[in-house]
PDB file of C-alpha atoms in Angstrom:
ATOM      1  CA  MET A   1     123.808 110.498  52.949  1.00 86.00           C
ATOM      2  CA  GLN A   2     124.699 107.911  54.992  1.00 90.00           C
ATOM      3  CA  LYS A   3     125.086 110.082  58.595  1.00 92.00           C
ATOM      4  CA  LYS A   4     121.809 111.590  57.380  1.00 92.00           C
ATOM      5  CA  VAL A   5     120.063 108.380  57.252  1.00 94.00           C
ATOM      6  CA  SER A   6     122.083 107.202  60.501  1.00 95.00           C
ATOM      7  CA  GLN A   7     120.627 110.314  62.230  1.00 96.00           C
ATOM      8  CA  PHE A   8     117.018 109.679  60.790  1.00 96.00           C
ATOM      9  CA  VAL A   9     116.855 106.078  62.239  1.00 97.00           C
ATOM     10  CA  GLU A  10     118.198 107.163  65.300  1.00 97.00           C
ATOM     11  CA  LYS A  11     116.004 109.605  65.769  1.00 97.00           C
ATOM     12  CA  VAL A  12     112.837 107.463  64.698  1.00 98.00           C
ATOM     13  CA  SER A  13     114.039 104.788  67.318  1.00 97.00           C
ATOM     14  CA  GLN A  14     114.156 107.023  70.008  1.00 97.00           C
ATOM     15  CA  LEU A  15     110.715 108.416  69.338  1.00 96.00           C
ATOM     16  CA  HIS A  16     108.817 107.583  72.694  1.00 93.00           C
ATOM     17  CA  GLU A  17     105.524 108.886  71.586  1.00 93.00           C
ATOM     18  CA  VAL A  18     101.982 107.250  72.822  1.00 94.00           C
ATOM     19  CA  ASP A  19      99.724 108.731  70.157  1.00 96.00           C
ATOM     20  CA  TYR A  20     100.120 107.496  66.332  1.00 95.00           C
ATOM     21  CA  GLY A  21      99.076 111.238  65.517  1.00 95.00           C
ATOM     22  CA  ASP A  22     101.941 112.891  66.911  1.00 97.00           C
ATOM     23  CA  PHE A  23     104.461 109.681  65.832  1.00 97.00           C
ATOM     24  CA  LYS A  24     103.810 110.070  62.302  1.00 96.00           C
ATOM     25  CA  ARG A  25     104.159 114.099  62.440  1.00 97.00           C
ATOM     26  CA  LYS A  26     107.638 113.503  63.859  1.00 97.00           C
ATOM     27  CA  VAL A  27     108.523 110.950  61.602  1.00 97.00           C
ATOM     28  CA  GLY A  28     107.420 113.595  58.632  1.00 97.00           C
ATOM     29  CA  GLN A  29     109.372 116.318  59.981  1.00 97.00           C
ATOM     30  CA  TYR A  30     112.556 113.807  60.151  1.00 97.00           C
ATOM     31  CA  LEU A  31     111.523 113.120  56.242  1.00 96.00           C
ATOM     32  CA  ASN A  32     111.775 116.383  55.264  1.00 95.00           C
ATOM     33  CA  GLU A  33     115.258 116.970  56.500  1.00 94.00           C
ATOM     34  CA  LEU A  34     116.139 113.903  55.346  1.00 92.00           C
ATOM     35  CA  ALA A  35     114.671 114.966  51.668  1.00 92.00           C
ATOM     36  CA  GLU A  36     116.484 118.080  51.892  1.00 90.00           C
ATOM     37  CA  HIS A  37     119.939 116.120  50.704  1.00 81.00           C
ATOM     38  CA  LYS A  38     121.014 118.039  47.243  1.00 79.00           C
ATOM     39  CA  ASP A  39     122.045 114.631  45.880  1.00 83.00           C
ATOM     40  CA  LEU A  40     119.149 112.471  46.166  1.00 89.00           C
ATOM     41  CA  GLY A  41     118.733 109.878  43.244  1.00 91.00           C
ATOM     42  CA  ARG A  42     115.612 108.375  41.726  1.00 94.00           C
ATOM     43  CA  ASP A  43     115.645 105.463  44.045  1.00 95.00           C
ATOM     44  CA  GLN A  44     116.427 107.422  47.365  1.00 94.00           C
ATOM     45  CA  GLN A  45     113.378 109.457  46.263  1.00 94.00           C
ATOM     46  CA  ARG A  46     111.253 107.108  45.678  1.00 97.00           C
ATOM     47  CA  ILE A  47     111.973 105.204  49.144  1.00 97.00           C
ATOM     48  CA  ILE A  48     111.719 108.576  51.150  1.00 96.00           C
ATOM     49  CA  MET A  49     107.746 108.929  49.397  1.00 96.00           C
ATOM     50  CA  GLU A  50     107.086 105.116  49.951  1.00 97.00           C
ATOM     51  CA  ILE A  51     107.951 105.822  54.271  1.00 97.00           C
ATOM     52  CA  ARG A  52     105.882 108.658  53.497  1.00 97.00           C
ATOM     53  CA  ASN A  53     103.270 107.104  52.218  1.00 97.00           C
ATOM     54  CA  ASN A  54     103.666 104.039  54.258  1.00 96.00           C
ATOM     55  CA  VAL A  55     104.218 105.510  57.876  1.00 96.00           C
ATOM     56  CA  VAL A  56     102.535 108.944  57.412  1.00 95.00           C
ATOM     57  CA  PHE A  57      99.546 109.121  55.110  1.00 96.00           C
ATOM     58  CA  VAL A  58      98.345 105.827  55.342  1.00 93.00           C
ATOM     59  CA  GLY A  59      99.726 104.219  58.741  1.00 87.00           C
ATOM     60  CA  THR A  60      98.463 101.322  60.461  1.00 89.00           C
ATOM     61  CA  GLY A  61      98.165 102.890  63.504  1.00 94.00           C
ATOM     62  CA  ASP A  62     100.448 101.138  65.027  1.00 96.00           C
ATOM     63  CA  ILE A  63     103.728 102.991  66.309  1.00 96.00           C
ATOM     64  CA  GLU A  64     106.175  99.939  66.663  1.00 96.00           C
ATOM     65  CA  THR A  65     104.656  98.621  62.906  1.00 96.00           C
ATOM     66  CA  GLY A  66     105.400 102.545  61.721  1.00 96.00           C
ATOM     67  CA  ARG A  67     108.728 102.567  63.424  1.00 97.00           C
ATOM     68  CA  LYS A  68     110.056  99.240  62.108  1.00 97.00           C
ATOM     69  CA  GLU A  69     109.031  99.863  58.569  1.00 96.00           C
ATOM     70  CA  ALA A  70     110.263 103.417  58.226  1.00 97.00           C
ATOM     71  CA  ILE A  71     113.864 102.094  59.454  1.00 97.00           C
ATOM     72  CA  SER A  72     113.737  99.037  57.547  1.00 97.00           C
ATOM     73  CA  LEU A  73     112.926 101.297  54.406  1.00 97.00           C
ATOM     74  CA  ALA A  74     115.540 103.788  55.801  1.00 97.00           C
ATOM     75  CA  GLU A  75     118.060 101.396  55.503  1.00 96.00           C
ATOM     76  CA  LYS A  76     117.883 100.814  51.752  1.00 95.00           C
ATOM     77  CA  LEU A  77     119.114 104.692  51.665  1.00 91.00           C
ATOM     78  CA  LYS A  78     122.444 103.555  52.665  1.00 85.00           C
TER      79      LYS A  78
END
């Protein structure tokens, strides 16, 4: 799981989208890949949903804020 989280953080860090809609679609895609992990505990599922809600569904529209929040929450998955 730690490897997948590191890959997620790296991918989100390297996103250079100009439009927040494009950014959140990519983050959503990366979250789906992360959520495919078979052994996710309840807390990990909750954190993934929190990222999805805060960045993808309700996001502020600011890419840097979304990036920081996604990475910060993902670090809790390790």
